[in-house]
Coordinates of C-alpha atoms in Angstrom, one line a residue:
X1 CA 0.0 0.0 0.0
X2 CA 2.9 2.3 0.3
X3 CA 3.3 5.4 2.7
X4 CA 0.6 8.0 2.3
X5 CA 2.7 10.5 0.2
X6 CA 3.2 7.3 -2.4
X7 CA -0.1 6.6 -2.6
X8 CA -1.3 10.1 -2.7
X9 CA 0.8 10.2 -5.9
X10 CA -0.6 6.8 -6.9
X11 CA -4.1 7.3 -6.0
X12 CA -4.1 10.9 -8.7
X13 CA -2.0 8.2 -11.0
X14 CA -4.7 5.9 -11.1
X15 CA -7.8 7.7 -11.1
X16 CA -7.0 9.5 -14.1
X17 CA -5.4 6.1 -15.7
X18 CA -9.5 4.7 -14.6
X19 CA -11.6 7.7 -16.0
X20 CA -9.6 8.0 -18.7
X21 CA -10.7 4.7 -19.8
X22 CA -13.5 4.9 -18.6
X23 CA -15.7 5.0 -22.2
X24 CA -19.2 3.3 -21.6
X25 CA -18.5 1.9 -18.2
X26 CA -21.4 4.0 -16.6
X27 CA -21.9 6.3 -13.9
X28 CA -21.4 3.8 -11.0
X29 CA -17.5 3.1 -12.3
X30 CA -17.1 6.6 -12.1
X31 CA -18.4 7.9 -9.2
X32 CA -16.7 5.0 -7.4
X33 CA -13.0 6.0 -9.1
X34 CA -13.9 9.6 -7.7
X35 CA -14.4 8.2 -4.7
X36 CA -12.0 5.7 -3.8
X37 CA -10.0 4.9 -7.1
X38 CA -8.1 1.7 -5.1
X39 CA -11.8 -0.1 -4.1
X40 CA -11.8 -0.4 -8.0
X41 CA -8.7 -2.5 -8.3
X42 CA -10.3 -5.8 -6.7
X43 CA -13.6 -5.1 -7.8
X44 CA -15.5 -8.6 -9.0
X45 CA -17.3 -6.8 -12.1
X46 CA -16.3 -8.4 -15.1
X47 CA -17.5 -5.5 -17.4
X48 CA -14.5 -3.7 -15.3
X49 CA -11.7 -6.4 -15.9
X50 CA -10.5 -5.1 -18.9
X51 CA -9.4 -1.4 -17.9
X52 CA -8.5 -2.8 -14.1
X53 CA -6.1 -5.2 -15.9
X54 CA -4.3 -2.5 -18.0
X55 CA -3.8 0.2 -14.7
X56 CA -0.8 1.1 -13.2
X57 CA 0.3 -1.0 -10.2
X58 CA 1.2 0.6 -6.8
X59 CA 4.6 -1.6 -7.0
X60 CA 5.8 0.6 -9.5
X61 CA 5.3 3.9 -7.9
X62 CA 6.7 3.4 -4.3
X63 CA 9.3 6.2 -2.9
X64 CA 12.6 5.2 -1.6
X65 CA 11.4 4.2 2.0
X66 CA 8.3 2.2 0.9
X67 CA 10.1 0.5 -1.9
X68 CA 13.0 -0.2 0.5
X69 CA 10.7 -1.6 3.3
X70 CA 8.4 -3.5 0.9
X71 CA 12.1 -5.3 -0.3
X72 CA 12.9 -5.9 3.4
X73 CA 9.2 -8.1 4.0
X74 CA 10.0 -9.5 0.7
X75 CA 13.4 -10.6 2.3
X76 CA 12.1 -12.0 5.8
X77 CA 9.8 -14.3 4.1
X78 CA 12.6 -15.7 1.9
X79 CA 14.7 -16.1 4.4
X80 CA 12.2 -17.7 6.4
X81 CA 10.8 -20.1 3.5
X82 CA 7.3 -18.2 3.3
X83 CA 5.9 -19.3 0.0
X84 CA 4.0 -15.8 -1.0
X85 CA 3.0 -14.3 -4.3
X86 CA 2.6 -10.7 -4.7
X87 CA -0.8 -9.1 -5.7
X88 CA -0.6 -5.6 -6.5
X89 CA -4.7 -5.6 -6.4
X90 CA -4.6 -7.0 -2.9
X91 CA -5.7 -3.7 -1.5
X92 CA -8.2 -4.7 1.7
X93 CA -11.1 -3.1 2.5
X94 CA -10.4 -0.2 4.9
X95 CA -8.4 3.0 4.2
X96 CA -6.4 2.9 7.4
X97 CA -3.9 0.5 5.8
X98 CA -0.8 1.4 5.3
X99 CA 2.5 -0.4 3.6
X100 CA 1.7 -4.4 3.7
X101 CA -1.1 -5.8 3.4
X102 CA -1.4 -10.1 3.0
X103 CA -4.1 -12.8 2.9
X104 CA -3.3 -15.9 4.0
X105 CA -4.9 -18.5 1.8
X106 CA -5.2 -22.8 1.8
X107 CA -5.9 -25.2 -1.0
X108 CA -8.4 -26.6 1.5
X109 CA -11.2 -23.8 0.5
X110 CA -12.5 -23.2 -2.5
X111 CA -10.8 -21.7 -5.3
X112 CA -13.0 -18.5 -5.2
X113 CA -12.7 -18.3 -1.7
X114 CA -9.7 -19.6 -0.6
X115 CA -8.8 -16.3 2.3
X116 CA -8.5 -17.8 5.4
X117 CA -7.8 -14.8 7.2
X118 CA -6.0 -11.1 6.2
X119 CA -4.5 -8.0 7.3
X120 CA -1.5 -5.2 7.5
X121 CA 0.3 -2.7 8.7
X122 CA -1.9 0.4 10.2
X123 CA 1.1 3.0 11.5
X124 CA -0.9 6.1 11.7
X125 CA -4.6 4.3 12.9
X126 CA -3.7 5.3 16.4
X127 CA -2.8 9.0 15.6
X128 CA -5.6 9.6 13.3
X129 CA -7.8 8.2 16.5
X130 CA -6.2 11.0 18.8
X131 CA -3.1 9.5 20.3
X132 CA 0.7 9.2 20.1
X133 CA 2.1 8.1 16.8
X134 CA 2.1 4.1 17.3
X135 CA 2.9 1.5 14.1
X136 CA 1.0 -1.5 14.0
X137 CA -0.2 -4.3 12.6
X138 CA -3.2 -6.7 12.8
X139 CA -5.3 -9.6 11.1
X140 CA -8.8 -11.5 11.3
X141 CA -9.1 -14.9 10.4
X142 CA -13.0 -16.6 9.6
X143 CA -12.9 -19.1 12.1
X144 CA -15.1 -22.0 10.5
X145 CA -12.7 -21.7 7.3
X146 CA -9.8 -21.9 9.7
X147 CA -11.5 -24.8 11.3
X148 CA -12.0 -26.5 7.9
X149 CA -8.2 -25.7 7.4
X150 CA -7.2 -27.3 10.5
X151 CA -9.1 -30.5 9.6
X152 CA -7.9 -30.6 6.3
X153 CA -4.3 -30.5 7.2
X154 CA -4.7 -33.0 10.1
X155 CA -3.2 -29.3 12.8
X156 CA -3.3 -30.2 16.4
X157 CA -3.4 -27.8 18.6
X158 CA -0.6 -27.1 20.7
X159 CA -0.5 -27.4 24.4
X160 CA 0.1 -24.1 26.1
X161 CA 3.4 -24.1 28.0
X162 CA 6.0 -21.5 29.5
X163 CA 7.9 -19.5 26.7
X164 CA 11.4 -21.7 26.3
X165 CA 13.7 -19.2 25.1
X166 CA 13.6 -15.3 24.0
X167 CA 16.2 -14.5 21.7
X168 CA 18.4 -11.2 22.3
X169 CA 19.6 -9.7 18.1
X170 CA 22.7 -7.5 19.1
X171 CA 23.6 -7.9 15.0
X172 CA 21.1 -4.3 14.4
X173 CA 20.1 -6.4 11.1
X174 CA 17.3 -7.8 12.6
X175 CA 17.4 -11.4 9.3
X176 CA 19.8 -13.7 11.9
X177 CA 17.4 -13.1 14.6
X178 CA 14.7 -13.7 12.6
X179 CA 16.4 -17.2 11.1
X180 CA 17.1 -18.3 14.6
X181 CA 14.0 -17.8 15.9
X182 CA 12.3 -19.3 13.2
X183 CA 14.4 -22.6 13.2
X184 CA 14.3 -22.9 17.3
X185 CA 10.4 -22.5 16.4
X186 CA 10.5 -25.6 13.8
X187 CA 12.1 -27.5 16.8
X188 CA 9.2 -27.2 18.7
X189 CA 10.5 -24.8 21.1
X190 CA 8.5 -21.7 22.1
X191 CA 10.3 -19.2 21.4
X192 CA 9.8 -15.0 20.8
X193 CA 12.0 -11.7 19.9
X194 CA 11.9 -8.2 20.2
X195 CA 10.7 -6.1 17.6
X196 CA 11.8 -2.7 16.4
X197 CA 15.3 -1.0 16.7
X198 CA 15.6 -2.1 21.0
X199 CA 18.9 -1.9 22.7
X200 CA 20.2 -5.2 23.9
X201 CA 19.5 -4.1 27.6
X202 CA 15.7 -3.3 26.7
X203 CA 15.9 -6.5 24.8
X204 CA 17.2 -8.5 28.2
X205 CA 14.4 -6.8 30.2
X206 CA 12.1 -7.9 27.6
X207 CA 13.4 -11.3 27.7
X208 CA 12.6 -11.2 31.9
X209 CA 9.0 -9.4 31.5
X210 CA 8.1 -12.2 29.1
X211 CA 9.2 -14.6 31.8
X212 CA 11.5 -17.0 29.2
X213 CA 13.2 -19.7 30.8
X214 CA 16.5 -18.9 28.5
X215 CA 17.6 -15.6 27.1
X216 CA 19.4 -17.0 23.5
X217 CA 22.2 -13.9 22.9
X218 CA 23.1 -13.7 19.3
X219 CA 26.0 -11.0 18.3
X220 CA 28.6 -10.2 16.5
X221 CA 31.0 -12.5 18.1
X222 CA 28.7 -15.0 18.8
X223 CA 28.0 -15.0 13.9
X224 CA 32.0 -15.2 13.8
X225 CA 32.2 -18.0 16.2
X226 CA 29.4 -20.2 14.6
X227 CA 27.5 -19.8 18.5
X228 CA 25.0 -18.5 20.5
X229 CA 25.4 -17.4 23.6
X230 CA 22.6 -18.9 26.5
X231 CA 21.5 -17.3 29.7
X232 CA 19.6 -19.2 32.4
X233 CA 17.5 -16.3 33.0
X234 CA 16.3 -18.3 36.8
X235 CA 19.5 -19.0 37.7
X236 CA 22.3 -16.5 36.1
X237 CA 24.3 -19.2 34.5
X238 CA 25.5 -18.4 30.6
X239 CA 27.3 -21.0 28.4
X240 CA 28.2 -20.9 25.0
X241 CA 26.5 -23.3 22.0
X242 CA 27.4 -24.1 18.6
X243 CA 24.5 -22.3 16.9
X244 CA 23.7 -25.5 14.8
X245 CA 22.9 -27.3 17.8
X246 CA 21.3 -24.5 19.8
X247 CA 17.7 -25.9 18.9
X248 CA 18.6 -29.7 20.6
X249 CA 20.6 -28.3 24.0
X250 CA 17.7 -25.6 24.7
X251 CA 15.1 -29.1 24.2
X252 CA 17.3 -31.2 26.4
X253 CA 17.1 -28.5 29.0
X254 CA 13.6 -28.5 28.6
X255 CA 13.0 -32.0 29.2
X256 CA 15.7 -32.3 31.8
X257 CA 13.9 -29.1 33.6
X258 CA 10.2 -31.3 33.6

């Protein structure tokens, strides 16, 4: 969706790209591109396909600090293994939206509705609403399709227990945090991080308000050593791990701990 001053500039783009080719589309298609050009773009009418098809996309009119944060999602979910497509029609239903927007979709639904749930990033709903300027971001999901997902894939739910490990990103990249975190998750462990640009002491206090059994450091000479550096966050202790085995000692704890 791009920052507001890119899709100001997009939104003029488009709605004179729409009423331009307009022709005999009627008065509904046009009061609707005065009103909200981007509603058009996943509109259902067929009649509408044909100019909708040939319009600019938002993609290619991002500024320098969308187009470099849209590359950085784009990243994460490579580096994580995210299978994704982009849709540059995807464009949700409420104005508030702002940068990414996703769907999450299964082959278990039907082919014309196959959205299990959907969402984005909203950094300016809470200022628009009357408070301080707070980024966020938020989904629904329909819970009978996520049900019919579940069954489909055979999901069992997973027992709630104490959070394992929180890992600590003193890198200020923010992608080897994310990797390790995503491959202590595939082990089973629950794990979380800290989001945004947080010091590695805010990060440590985050680590105790979350109340994680093990703090998991990752830093700059932890990456050259192939390690990880883990903090018994009960007791004090710290020891060093080989970071491919990081995912195995923190589970042996785990059951050793039970």
């Amino acid at each position: 969706m791009g920052d507001p001053t890119s899709r100001r500039s997009y939104v003029e783009l488009l709605r004179e790209h729409l009423l331009g080719h307009a022709g005999d589309l009627g008065d509904d298609f046009r009061e609707r591109v005065r009103e909200n050009p981007l509603r058009i773009l996943d509109s259902k009418n067929e009649e509408w396909q044909e100019v909708i098809e040939r319009a600019p996309q938002l993609t290619e009119h991002l500024g320098t600090e969308s187009r470099a944060h849209f590359e950085a999602v784009q990243r994460g979910l490579d580096a994580l293994g995210v299978d994704y497509e982009l849709d540059p029609r995807l464009v949700r239903g409420f104005d508030y939206y702002t940068s990414t927007t996703f769907e999450f979709v299964s082959d278990a639904l039907d082919a014309a509705q196959n959205a299990v749930g959907g969402g984005g990033r909203y950094d300016q709903l809470a200022e628009q609403m009357g408070g301080p300027p707070t980024p966020g971001i938020g989904f629904g999901v329909g819970i009978e399709r996520l049900l019919i997902v579940a069954d489909a894939e055979q999901a069992v739910p997973v027992r709630e227990s104490k959070l394992d490990a929180f890992v600590v990103d003193g890198l200020d990249g923010g992608r080897e945090a994310l990797t390790l975190t995503h491959e202590l998750r595939e082990a089973g462990l629950r794990v979380d991080r800290a989001y945004g640009n947080r010091s590695v002491k805010a990060q440590w206090k985050a680590a105790d308000r979350a109340r994680a059994v093990f703090g998991v450091m990752l830093g700059e000479r932890e990456l050259a050593r192939g390690e990880v550096g883990v903090k018994d966050l009960r007791s004090g202790e710290q020891v060093d791990v080989p970071r491919d085995q990081a995912a195995g000692w923190l589970r042996a704890r785990r059951e050793f701990d039970r």
